Short mmCIF file of C-alpha atoms in Angstrom, two decimals:
data_model
loop_
_atom_site.label_atom_id
_atom_site.label_comp_id
_atom_site.label_asym_id
_atom_site.label_seq_id
_atom_site.Cartn_x
_atom_site.Cartn_y
_atom_site.Cartn_z
CA UNK A 1 -16.94 67.94 23.72
CA UNK A 2 -18.06 65.92 20.60
CA UNK A 3 -18.71 62.50 19.34
CA UNK A 4 -20.82 59.46 20.52
CA UNK A 5 -19.86 60.22 24.25
CA UNK A 6 -20.89 63.80 23.91
CA UNK A 7 -23.52 64.04 26.73
CA UNK A 8 -26.70 65.14 25.87
CA UNK A 9 -29.02 67.93 27.16
CA UNK A 10 -32.39 68.57 25.34
CA UNK A 11 -34.09 71.48 28.04
CA UNK A 12 -33.04 73.93 28.57
CA UNK A 13 -33.28 73.60 32.63
CA UNK A 14 -30.47 70.41 31.61
CA UNK A 15 -27.73 72.27 29.30
CA UNK A 16 -27.72 74.68 32.63
CA UNK A 17 -27.47 71.88 34.41
CA UNK A 18 -25.16 69.98 32.11
CA UNK A 19 -21.97 73.54 32.29
CA UNK A 20 -22.88 74.33 36.32
CA UNK A 21 -20.92 70.52 36.66
CA UNK A 22 -17.82 71.40 34.32
CA UNK A 23 -18.87 68.88 31.72
CA UNK A 24 -19.45 71.57 29.00
CA UNK A 25 -17.16 74.23 28.62
CA UNK A 26 -17.79 74.34 24.57
CA UNK A 27 -20.11 76.11 21.95
CA UNK A 28 -23.50 75.92 22.81
CA UNK A 29 -25.58 75.66 19.59
CA UNK A 30 -25.80 71.70 19.75
CA UNK A 31 -27.44 72.43 23.01
CA UNK A 32 -31.19 72.80 24.80
CA UNK A 33 -32.16 73.78 20.69
CA UNK A 34 -35.74 74.64 20.80
CA UNK A 35 -35.24 77.27 24.32
CA UNK A 36 -33.03 81.21 23.66
CA UNK A 37 -29.92 81.11 23.47
CA UNK A 38 -28.10 84.63 24.99
CA UNK A 39 -25.27 86.04 24.98
CA UNK A 40 -24.08 88.16 28.71
CA UNK A 41 -22.42 91.39 28.94
CA UNK A 42 -21.65 92.58 32.35
CA UNK A 43 -20.74 96.14 33.15
CA UNK A 44 -20.35 98.17 36.48
CA UNK A 45 -23.60 100.29 36.63
CA UNK A 46 -21.48 103.54 36.18
CA UNK A 47 -21.64 101.64 32.57
CA UNK A 48 -24.84 100.97 32.59
CA UNK A 49 -26.56 103.54 31.37
CA UNK A 50 -23.94 104.18 28.13
CA UNK A 51 -23.70 100.53 27.19
CA UNK A 52 -28.24 100.31 26.80
CA UNK A 53 -27.98 103.62 25.11
CA UNK A 54 -25.65 101.64 22.63
CA UNK A 55 -27.60 99.07 22.76
CA UNK A 56 -31.10 100.81 22.14
CA UNK A 57 -29.08 102.62 19.20
CA UNK A 58 -28.66 99.83 17.28
CA UNK A 59 -31.19 97.09 18.17
CA UNK A 60 -30.98 95.08 15.25
CA UNK A 61 -26.75 94.04 16.20
CA UNK A 62 -27.79 94.47 19.95
CA UNK A 63 -31.57 93.34 21.03
CA UNK A 64 -31.52 93.54 24.05
CA UNK A 65 -33.62 90.67 26.19
CA UNK A 66 -33.07 91.15 29.69
CA UNK A 67 -31.23 93.61 32.71
CA UNK A 68 -29.77 91.88 35.30
CA UNK A 69 -28.82 93.62 38.75
CA UNK A 70 -26.78 95.46 39.82
CA UNK A 71 -25.22 92.63 41.32
CA UNK A 72 -28.19 89.88 39.91
CA UNK A 73 -27.07 87.25 38.47
CA UNK A 74 -30.85 85.16 38.71
CA UNK A 75 -33.03 85.20 36.62
CA UNK A 76 -37.12 84.12 36.31
CA UNK A 77 -36.16 83.28 32.88
CA UNK A 78 -34.22 80.55 34.30
CA UNK A 79 -34.87 79.50 37.44
CA UNK A 80 -32.29 76.83 38.83
CA UNK A 81 -30.21 79.26 36.54
CA UNK A 82 -26.91 80.92 37.93
CA UNK A 83 -25.28 83.11 35.14
CA UNK A 84 -22.19 83.36 36.31
CA UNK A 85 -21.16 79.30 36.20
CA UNK A 86 -24.24 78.65 33.87
CA UNK A 87 -21.82 80.46 30.71
CA UNK A 88 -19.29 77.57 29.61
CA UNK A 89 -16.28 79.92 29.85
CA UNK A 90 -16.03 83.54 30.30
CA UNK A 91 -14.37 86.44 29.32
CA UNK A 92 -12.95 89.32 31.70
CA UNK A 93 -11.86 92.34 29.97
CA UNK A 94 -10.31 94.99 32.35
CA UNK A 95 -8.99 98.10 29.92
CA UNK A 96 -9.90 96.73 26.53
CA UNK A 97 -7.45 93.75 27.72
CA UNK A 98 -8.78 90.29 28.13
CA UNK A 99 -7.26 89.13 31.41
CA UNK A 100 -9.31 85.83 32.04
CA UNK A 101 -10.71 82.70 30.29
CA UNK A 102 -13.09 81.27 32.67
CA UNK A 103 -15.40 78.61 33.13
CA UNK A 104 -16.60 80.15 36.60
CA UNK A 105 -17.22 84.12 37.20
CA UNK A 106 -17.83 83.96 41.04
CA UNK A 107 -14.62 84.49 41.76
CA UNK A 108 -14.58 87.47 39.29
CA UNK A 109 -18.23 88.53 40.35
CA UNK A 110 -19.17 92.20 41.57
CA UNK A 111 -22.15 93.43 43.81
CA UNK A 112 -21.81 96.13 41.36
CA UNK A 113 -21.98 94.31 38.26
CA UNK A 114 -25.65 95.30 35.39
CA UNK A 115 -25.22 92.21 33.37
CA UNK A 116 -27.42 92.68 29.92
CA UNK A 117 -28.55 89.73 28.10
CA UNK A 118 -27.92 90.52 24.69
CA UNK A 119 -30.57 88.57 22.09
CA UNK A 120 -28.74 85.90 19.24
CA UNK A 121 -29.10 84.15 15.33
CA UNK A 122 -29.41 81.04 17.43
CA UNK A 123 -33.76 82.08 17.60
CA UNK A 124 -33.82 81.65 13.81
CA UNK A 125 -31.44 78.26 13.81
CA UNK A 126 -34.99 76.36 13.56
CA UNK A 127 -37.16 78.08 12.09
CA UNK A 128 -34.53 77.93 9.33
CA UNK A 129 -34.59 74.28 9.31
CA UNK A 130 -37.77 74.14 9.05
CA UNK A 131 -37.88 76.87 5.99
CA UNK A 132 -36.42 73.85 4.23
CA UNK A 133 -33.14 76.03 4.57
CA UNK A 134 -30.40 73.23 3.89
CA UNK A 135 -28.10 72.28 7.00
CA UNK A 136 -24.72 73.59 4.74
CA UNK A 137 -26.01 76.60 4.41
CA UNK A 138 -27.95 77.04 8.54
CA UNK A 139 -24.92 75.43 10.02
CA UNK A 140 -22.55 77.44 8.20
CA UNK A 141 -19.18 75.18 9.22
CA UNK A 142 -17.07 78.39 8.91
CA UNK A 143 -18.33 80.25 11.58
CA UNK A 144 -16.62 84.65 11.36
CA UNK A 145 -17.77 87.05 12.84
CA UNK A 146 -15.98 90.83 10.63
CA UNK A 147 -15.52 93.89 11.18
CA UNK A 148 -17.14 96.12 8.18
CA UNK A 149 -17.06 99.45 7.34
CA UNK A 150 -20.72 100.17 8.73
CA UNK A 151 -20.53 103.18 11.82
CA UNK A 152 -22.90 102.82 14.95
CA UNK A 153 -24.81 104.88 16.66
CA UNK A 154 -22.76 106.37 19.43
CA UNK A 155 -23.65 106.44 22.93
CA UNK A 156 -21.26 108.20 24.68
CA UNK A 157 -18.17 106.62 25.06
CA UNK A 158 -18.94 103.84 23.38
CA UNK A 159 -19.16 103.68 19.10
CA UNK A 160 -17.41 102.19 16.42
CA UNK A 161 -18.48 99.68 13.35
CA UNK A 162 -20.23 97.07 13.14
CA UNK A 163 -19.33 93.68 13.02
CA UNK A 164 -21.74 91.08 10.96
CA UNK A 165 -21.84 87.25 10.66
CA UNK A 166 -22.03 85.87 7.49
CA UNK A 167 -23.75 82.84 5.64
CA UNK A 168 -23.94 81.55 2.55
CA UNK A 169 -27.15 80.47 1.16
CA UNK A 170 -28.57 79.43 -3.25
CA UNK A 171 -30.27 81.77 -5.00
CA UNK A 172 -33.17 80.23 -4.35
CA UNK A 173 -33.25 79.28 -0.75
CA UNK A 174 -31.46 84.33 -0.59
CA UNK A 175 -35.34 84.91 -0.22
CA UNK A 176 -36.74 82.59 2.03
CA UNK A 177 -33.86 82.96 4.47
CA UNK A 178 -34.58 86.21 4.75
CA UNK A 179 -38.70 86.02 5.02
CA UNK A 180 -37.81 83.69 8.39
CA UNK A 181 -34.98 85.60 9.72
CA UNK A 182 -37.12 88.95 9.46
CA UNK A 183 -39.65 87.25 11.78
CA UNK A 184 -36.94 87.74 14.27
CA UNK A 185 -35.66 90.73 15.47
CA UNK A 186 -34.79 89.86 18.95
CA UNK A 187 -32.79 87.44 17.00
CA UNK A 188 -30.24 90.26 14.60
CA UNK A 189 -33.63 89.13 12.00
CA UNK A 190 -32.92 89.94 8.96
CA UNK A 191 -29.36 90.71 6.79
CA UNK A 192 -28.15 94.11 6.58
CA UNK A 193 -26.15 92.34 3.29
CA UNK A 194 -27.03 90.63 1.06
CA UNK A 195 -24.34 89.82 -1.89
CA UNK A 196 -20.75 92.32 -2.88
CA UNK A 197 -18.82 91.89 0.01
CA UNK A 198 -16.52 94.46 -1.02
CA UNK A 199 -19.56 97.09 -0.28
CA UNK A 200 -19.69 96.88 3.33
CA UNK A 201 -16.52 97.05 3.20
CA UNK A 202 -15.45 93.50 3.70
CA UNK A 203 -12.32 93.36 0.44
CA UNK A 204 -10.11 90.87 1.44
CA UNK A 205 -10.35 91.48 5.08
CA UNK A 206 -9.07 89.20 7.84
CA UNK A 207 -11.86 87.80 10.34
CA UNK A 208 -11.90 89.44 13.72
CA UNK A 209 -12.41 85.73 14.82
CA UNK A 210 -13.53 82.85 12.68
CA UNK A 211 -11.68 81.53 9.20
CA UNK A 212 -11.30 84.68 6.33
CA UNK A 213 -14.15 85.91 3.62
CA UNK A 214 -14.21 82.66 1.34
CA UNK A 215 -17.98 83.10 -1.08
CA UNK A 216 -17.86 79.50 -2.35
CA UNK A 217 -19.01 79.81 -5.59
CA UNK A 218 -22.63 79.47 -7.15
CA UNK A 219 -23.44 80.44 -3.55
CA UNK A 220 -25.09 84.26 -2.33
CA UNK A 221 -22.94 86.08 1.41
CA UNK A 222 -26.10 86.57 3.80
CA UNK A 223 -24.66 88.98 6.39
CA UNK A 224 -25.93 90.27 9.64
CA UNK A 225 -25.77 92.56 12.40
CA UNK A 226 -23.94 90.86 15.51
CA UNK A 227 -23.56 91.29 18.92
CA UNK A 228 -19.48 91.27 18.97
CA UNK A 229 -20.26 95.49 18.10
CA UNK A 230 -21.18 95.77 21.15
CA UNK A 231 -17.96 93.67 22.61
CA UNK A 232 -15.42 95.22 20.77
CA UNK A 233 -17.03 98.86 21.49
CA UNK A 234 -16.80 98.30 25.02
CA UNK A 235 -12.57 97.30 24.33
CA UNK A 236 -12.66 100.02 22.24
CA UNK A 237 -13.36 102.67 24.70
CA UNK A 238 -11.06 100.40 27.45
CA UNK A 239 -13.44 99.99 30.25
CA UNK A 240 -12.32 99.00 33.54
CA UNK A 241 -13.88 95.96 33.95
CA UNK A 242 -16.13 94.69 31.88
CA UNK A 243 -17.32 89.97 31.59
CA UNK A 244 -18.63 88.43 28.54
CA UNK A 245 -19.35 85.37 26.88
CA UNK A 246 -16.54 83.53 24.76
CA UNK A 247 -17.90 83.68 20.96
CA UNK A 248 -20.34 81.18 20.78
CA UNK A 249 -21.17 80.47 24.66
CA UNK A 250 -24.38 81.19 25.56
CA UNK A 251 -26.06 81.64 28.53
CA UNK A 252 -29.82 79.58 27.89
CA UNK A 253 -32.67 79.82 29.29
CA UNK A 254 -36.99 78.15 29.31
CA UNK A 255 -38.34 80.32 26.95
CA UNK A 256 -39.07 79.10 23.51
CA UNK A 257 -37.84 80.44 20.53
CA UNK A 258 -42.13 81.27 18.74
CA UNK A 259 -42.59 84.01 21.48
CA UNK A 260 -39.63 86.10 20.15
CA UNK A 261 -41.69 85.04 16.21
CA UNK A 262 -43.25 88.47 15.36
CA UNK A 263 -45.31 88.12 12.33
CA UNK B 1 -56.38 124.52 17.73
CA UNK B 2 -59.25 122.99 14.83
CA UNK B 3 -61.00 123.41 12.15
CA UNK B 4 -60.64 125.19 8.94
CA UNK B 5 -57.55 127.74 10.89
CA UNK B 6 -55.52 125.59 12.70
CA UNK B 7 -52.22 125.92 11.31
CA UNK B 8 -50.74 122.81 8.98
CA UNK B 9 -47.38 120.92 10.21
CA UNK B 10 -46.33 118.61 7.76
CA UNK B 11 -42.85 117.20 8.03
CA UNK B 12 -41.16 116.21 11.33
CA UNK B 13 -39.30 119.21 11.91
CA UNK B 14 -42.84 121.49 11.50
CA UNK B 15 -44.97 120.38 13.61
CA UNK B 16 -41.36 121.24 17.18
CA UNK B 17 -41.51 124.63 15.89
CA UNK B 18 -45.10 124.86 15.63
CA UNK B 19 -45.35 123.25 19.46
CA UNK B 20 -42.49 125.14 20.41
CA UNK B 21 -44.13 128.88 19.71
CA UNK B 22 -46.88 127.73 21.68
CA UNK B 23 -49.56 127.35 18.57
CA UNK B 24 -50.37 124.51 19.21
CA UNK B 25 -51.28 122.95 22.84
CA UNK B 26 -53.47 120.24 21.27
CA UNK B 27 -53.77 116.49 20.25
CA UNK B 28 -49.86 115.58 18.20
CA UNK B 29 -51.58 112.33 16.17
CA UNK B 30 -52.89 115.21 12.97
CA UNK B 31 -49.75 116.78 12.95
CA UNK B 32 -46.65 115.24 10.60
CA UNK B 33 -48.27 112.13 9.74
CA UNK B 34 -45.82 110.34 7.93
CA UNK B 35 -42.91 111.11 11.36
CA UNK B 36 -42.39 108.99 14.42
CA UNK B 37 -44.13 110.09 17.14
CA UNK B 38 -42.73 109.00 20.38
CA UNK B 39 -43.48 108.67 23.78
CA UNK B 40 -41.03 110.70 26.23
CA UNK B 41 -40.53 109.83 30.08
CA UNK B 42 -37.91 111.49 32.40
CA UNK B 43 -36.74 110.41 35.39
CA UNK B 44 -33.99 110.99 37.83
CA UNK B 45 -30.63 109.62 36.29
CA UNK B 46 -31.00 106.86 39.98
CA UNK B 47 -34.02 105.62 38.53
CA UNK B 48 -33.31 104.97 34.75
CA UNK B 49 -32.05 101.40 35.58
CA UNK B 50 -35.24 100.23 37.08
CA UNK B 51 -37.27 101.71 34.46
CA UNK B 52 -35.55 100.69 31.42
CA UNK B 53 -35.40 97.73 33.37
CA UNK B 54 -38.97 97.67 33.62
CA UNK B 55 -39.03 98.68 29.74
CA UNK B 56 -36.84 95.50 28.28
CA UNK B 57 -39.44 92.86 30.66
CA UNK B 58 -42.62 95.07 29.22
CA UNK B 59 -41.37 95.37 25.70
CA UNK B 60 -45.02 95.40 23.92
CA UNK B 61 -46.48 97.91 26.34
CA UNK B 62 -42.57 99.92 25.93
CA UNK B 63 -41.06 99.63 23.49
CA UNK B 64 -37.93 102.33 23.94
CA UNK B 65 -36.45 104.13 20.16
CA UNK B 66 -34.53 106.12 22.60
CA UNK B 67 -32.49 107.04 25.83
CA UNK B 68 -31.01 110.33 26.67
CA UNK B 69 -28.84 111.82 28.92
CA UNK B 70 -28.32 112.26 32.10
CA UNK B 71 -29.20 115.51 31.15
CA UNK B 72 -29.81 115.86 27.62
CA UNK B 73 -33.08 117.36 26.13
CA UNK B 74 -31.46 116.96 22.09
CA UNK B 75 -31.34 114.35 20.07
CA UNK B 76 -29.87 113.09 17.09
CA UNK B 77 -33.66 112.09 15.50
CA UNK B 78 -35.07 115.35 16.12
CA UNK B 79 -31.12 118.00 15.26
CA UNK B 80 -33.13 120.97 16.42
CA UNK B 81 -35.00 119.30 18.72
CA UNK B 82 -35.52 120.25 21.85
CA UNK B 83 -37.67 117.94 24.17
CA UNK B 84 -38.25 120.17 27.08
CA UNK B 85 -40.69 123.01 24.48
CA UNK B 86 -41.49 120.60 21.29
CA UNK B 87 -43.72 118.66 23.09
CA UNK B 88 -47.68 120.53 23.51
CA UNK B 89 -47.58 119.13 26.80
CA UNK B 90 -45.73 118.04 29.68
CA UNK B 91 -46.99 115.98 32.86
CA UNK B 92 -45.10 116.53 36.16
CA UNK B 93 -45.14 114.10 39.29
CA UNK B 94 -43.88 113.92 42.57
CA UNK B 95 -44.41 110.97 44.60
CA UNK B 96 -47.32 109.43 41.95
CA UNK B 97 -49.09 112.57 42.41
CA UNK B 98 -49.51 115.48 39.60
CA UNK B 99 -47.68 118.43 40.29
CA UNK B 100 -47.59 120.37 37.11
CA UNK B 101 -49.55 120.03 34.09
CA UNK B 102 -46.74 122.66 31.23
CA UNK B 103 -46.28 123.85 27.86
CA UNK B 104 -42.85 124.08 29.08
CA UNK B 105 -40.90 121.86 31.07
CA UNK B 106 -37.68 124.01 31.40
CA UNK B 107 -38.75 125.85 34.57
CA UNK B 108 -38.49 122.03 35.88
CA UNK B 109 -35.48 120.49 34.48
CA UNK B 110 -32.72 118.79 35.69
CA UNK B 111 -29.69 118.26 35.22
CA UNK B 112 -29.52 114.50 36.59
CA UNK B 113 -32.63 113.70 34.05
CA UNK B 114 -32.59 110.38 32.31
CA UNK B 115 -35.74 110.70 29.22
CA UNK B 116 -36.80 107.33 28.03
CA UNK B 117 -38.40 107.60 23.70
CA UNK B 118 -41.37 104.91 24.01
CA UNK B 119 -42.72 103.58 20.35
CA UNK B 120 -46.55 104.48 20.39
CA UNK B 121 -49.35 103.14 18.07
CA UNK B 122 -49.04 106.28 15.71
CA UNK B 123 -46.89 104.22 13.73
CA UNK B 124 -49.53 102.26 12.11
CA UNK B 125 -52.00 104.44 11.56
CA UNK B 126 -50.83 105.00 7.94
CA UNK B 127 -49.91 101.39 7.27
CA UNK B 128 -53.89 100.76 8.07
CA UNK B 129 -54.70 103.56 6.46
CA UNK B 130 -53.00 102.31 3.34
CA UNK B 131 -54.26 98.37 3.94
CA UNK B 132 -57.68 99.69 2.93
CA UNK B 133 -58.97 99.87 6.78
CA UNK B 134 -62.09 102.32 8.03
CA UNK B 135 -61.25 105.42 9.26
CA UNK B 136 -63.84 104.84 11.68
CA UNK B 137 -61.95 102.34 13.15
CA UNK B 138 -57.81 103.77 12.66
CA UNK B 139 -59.50 106.80 14.17
CA UNK B 140 -61.44 106.04 17.06
CA UNK B 141 -63.23 108.79 18.24
CA UNK B 142 -63.32 108.18 21.31
CA UNK B 143 -59.53 107.41 22.55
CA UNK B 144 -59.11 106.02 25.80
CA UNK B 145 -56.65 103.72 28.81
CA UNK B 146 -58.23 100.92 30.35
CA UNK B 147 -55.93 99.21 33.31
CA UNK B 148 -56.57 94.99 32.29
CA UNK B 149 -56.44 92.26 35.24
CA UNK B 150 -53.28 91.21 33.82
CA UNK B 151 -49.81 91.11 35.54
CA UNK B 152 -46.97 93.01 33.14
CA UNK B 153 -43.16 91.79 34.74
CA UNK B 154 -42.28 93.40 37.66
CA UNK B 155 -38.50 95.44 37.57
CA UNK B 156 -37.59 96.39 40.61
CA UNK B 157 -40.12 98.62 42.60
CA UNK B 158 -41.54 98.87 39.75
CA UNK B 159 -44.94 96.56 38.65
CA UNK B 160 -48.41 96.60 38.26
CA UNK B 161 -51.56 96.30 36.06
CA UNK B 162 -51.58 95.86 31.25
CA UNK B 163 -53.20 98.32 30.95
CA UNK B 164 -54.42 99.00 26.70
CA UNK B 165 -56.08 101.11 24.48
CA UNK B 166 -59.14 99.48 22.20
CA UNK B 167 -60.04 99.66 18.98
CA UNK B 168 -63.10 98.54 17.08
CA UNK B 169 -62.98 96.90 13.89
CA UNK B 170 -66.07 95.05 11.61
CA UNK B 171 -65.52 90.86 11.35
CA UNK B 172 -63.51 90.89 8.08
CA UNK B 173 -61.40 93.40 9.04
CA UNK B 174 -59.91 91.96 12.35
CA UNK B 175 -57.21 89.93 10.34
CA UNK B 176 -56.11 92.86 8.38
CA UNK B 177 -55.19 94.67 11.01
CA UNK B 178 -53.71 92.39 13.38
CA UNK B 179 -51.16 91.43 10.11
CA UNK B 180 -50.74 95.25 9.62
CA UNK B 181 -50.26 96.01 13.27
CA UNK B 182 -47.71 92.68 14.49
CA UNK B 183 -45.27 94.26 11.50
CA UNK B 184 -44.73 97.46 13.80
CA UNK B 185 -43.68 96.04 17.56
CA UNK B 186 -42.04 99.04 17.59
CA UNK B 187 -45.59 100.56 18.09
CA UNK B 188 -47.20 98.29 20.01
CA UNK B 189 -47.65 96.12 17.34
CA UNK B 190 -50.07 93.31 16.87
CA UNK B 191 -53.26 93.56 20.08
CA UNK B 192 -52.49 91.36 23.12
CA UNK B 193 -56.58 90.37 23.20
CA UNK B 194 -58.65 90.30 20.18
CA UNK B 195 -62.72 90.36 21.26
CA UNK B 196 -64.55 89.68 24.67
CA UNK B 197 -63.31 93.01 27.07
CA UNK B 198 -64.62 90.29 30.45
CA UNK B 199 -61.70 87.21 29.80
CA UNK B 200 -58.69 90.51 30.22
CA UNK B 201 -60.57 92.37 33.45
CA UNK B 202 -62.63 94.58 31.45
CA UNK B 203 -66.37 94.37 32.95
CA UNK B 204 -67.66 97.21 33.10
CA UNK B 205 -64.84 99.16 34.89
CA UNK B 206 -64.48 103.17 34.44
CA UNK B 207 -60.91 103.83 32.49
CA UNK B 208 -57.67 105.33 33.51
CA UNK B 209 -58.02 107.73 30.62
CA UNK B 210 -60.35 108.71 27.98
CA UNK B 211 -64.43 107.53 27.05
CA UNK B 212 -66.15 104.24 29.25
CA UNK B 213 -65.31 100.83 26.78
CA UNK B 214 -68.79 99.92 25.00
CA UNK B 215 -68.33 97.42 22.23
CA UNK B 216 -70.44 98.73 19.12
CA UNK B 217 -72.59 96.56 17.35
CA UNK B 218 -71.53 94.64 14.84
CA UNK B 219 -68.07 95.44 15.65
CA UNK B 220 -64.86 93.54 17.94
CA UNK B 221 -62.67 95.43 19.45
CA UNK B 222 -59.43 94.93 19.27
CA UNK B 223 -57.39 95.74 22.48
CA UNK B 224 -53.11 96.96 22.41
CA UNK B 225 -50.67 97.76 24.87
CA UNK B 226 -50.14 100.82 25.57
CA UNK B 227 -47.27 103.07 27.11
CA UNK B 228 -50.24 103.91 29.99
CA UNK B 229 -48.88 101.32 32.38
CA UNK B 230 -45.52 101.67 32.70
CA UNK B 231 -46.58 105.28 33.85
CA UNK B 232 -48.71 104.30 36.23
CA UNK B 233 -46.33 102.20 37.44
CA UNK B 234 -44.10 104.94 37.87
CA UNK B 235 -46.86 106.63 39.71
CA UNK B 236 -47.50 103.22 41.75
CA UNK B 237 -43.96 103.62 42.85
CA UNK B 238 -44.10 106.85 43.92
CA UNK B 239 -41.39 108.26 41.84
CA UNK B 240 -39.96 111.87 44.08
CA UNK B 241 -40.22 113.09 40.71
CA UNK B 242 -41.07 111.82 37.02
CA UNK B 243 -42.64 113.83 33.63
CA UNK B 244 -44.70 112.70 31.07
CA UNK B 245 -46.19 114.13 28.14
CA UNK B 246 -49.96 114.61 28.37
CA UNK B 247 -52.29 112.05 27.01
CA UNK B 248 -52.26 112.09 22.98
CA UNK B 249 -49.50 115.10 23.03
CA UNK B 250 -46.46 112.92 20.91
CA UNK B 251 -42.12 114.28 20.41
CA UNK B 252 -42.13 114.10 17.15
CA UNK B 253 -38.91 112.51 14.89
CA UNK B 254 -37.45 113.34 11.65
CA UNK B 255 -37.72 109.43 11.06
CA UNK B 256 -40.20 107.40 8.39
CA UNK B 257 -42.25 104.63 10.64
CA UNK B 258 -41.35 102.39 7.29
CA UNK B 259 -37.93 102.70 9.61
CA UNK B 260 -39.54 100.27 12.41
CA UNK B 261 -41.44 98.35 10.12
CA UNK B 262 -40.51 94.09 10.75
CA UNK B 263 -41.58 92.07 7.62
#
């Protein structure tokens, strides 16, 4: 879905309705930009405690905004919403293997599922634009996720490396980007690393998702902790079953990003 | 324990050893001031999910720093520590009634307990002093906790009003106090209310704990969300069993407060 005929969703409720009707199955970043976009992860209830422990121990990668369940698919953050139908694409993972990618999770739903909603970096997209950061930086044309050499704090069976996203900034923009993003810890906060990718183990490595890392001339790479860290930990633990959003396909709720601004 | 003969504990490990040896059973605020002080709450594992949901839904009152269990009483945040012996005084609550106050929780320990460690406002005590805030303000001589008329966000059986602590500041200090404390969301962050106590329902009411509210002449009262909110919700739900620290008796861990500074 793109171009001049693409449907428009300004409010979170409109975005959810569009997605629920099957009229939007792509990335959500352009929808309801003044609303909070969250990343859902649903696990069987016996995995809820390790998952929450892993998130609490790695809060920059996994900022927990809401926890639903067992079996709940509605939240008062999205009054008319249904988590199962209001995410453009869900992935179902079984024993570490992608078993299905679906636009409707209802046929896969189970009454014992606990769903964790994680904050995303969409939280500071608006504030970065307001701060005058160039669209080339903010709207990275090559979204990608990279595996670093940094460990996370383990929680029982859940462990693994930190994954990061990247933006490329002009040197004069770096400080502003750090200061603006730091105000939104619920959206991964300040970068975990600014500069030489090799120092966090990104030395010519292929991405986990998206485009290979190439730092454009005259720019500084800024790396943010990414919620993908949680999904990889769940896959590596070979969880019998879990569901998560396809990359970039968020659940949009009726909250303004400003609510999560800390200072 | 007080006065010139009072034992001194500068590091977190020293403070835990002092408490474990039974040589300190009082408030922890003067111990290991450069370390993070946490408020432990232990519940049977079937209550872990509602407790964590309540905390996530009320993050200013209940900032979750760590989750242990089931049955765990050690954390790598305090390598030599034992939660059960390293808190000056534990309270054991049964069906909403105080069943015991003990210096050693081991006889009461159960293998199914999940312990949540909450951040406390001790986190910004040092930064406030560094910012030049007067000791009269920072070291409130009349510590107290008050029940407000503000509701919390419910999580299953856990609900109830927001409880707050108070500091009294000179008008010229208010902005500095707000700015400094806002940088520590893990320590309850910025005040939830500044000014007239009646507007949050504190109109001549007795405190839940400590001294009655009397705003000194020439000062402005600042109110912070308090972890007591969680304990009251657990008591109101008449949990069959839970344990928590006695007011002001924290578990001190090997982390510097600066680690939790956001901006």
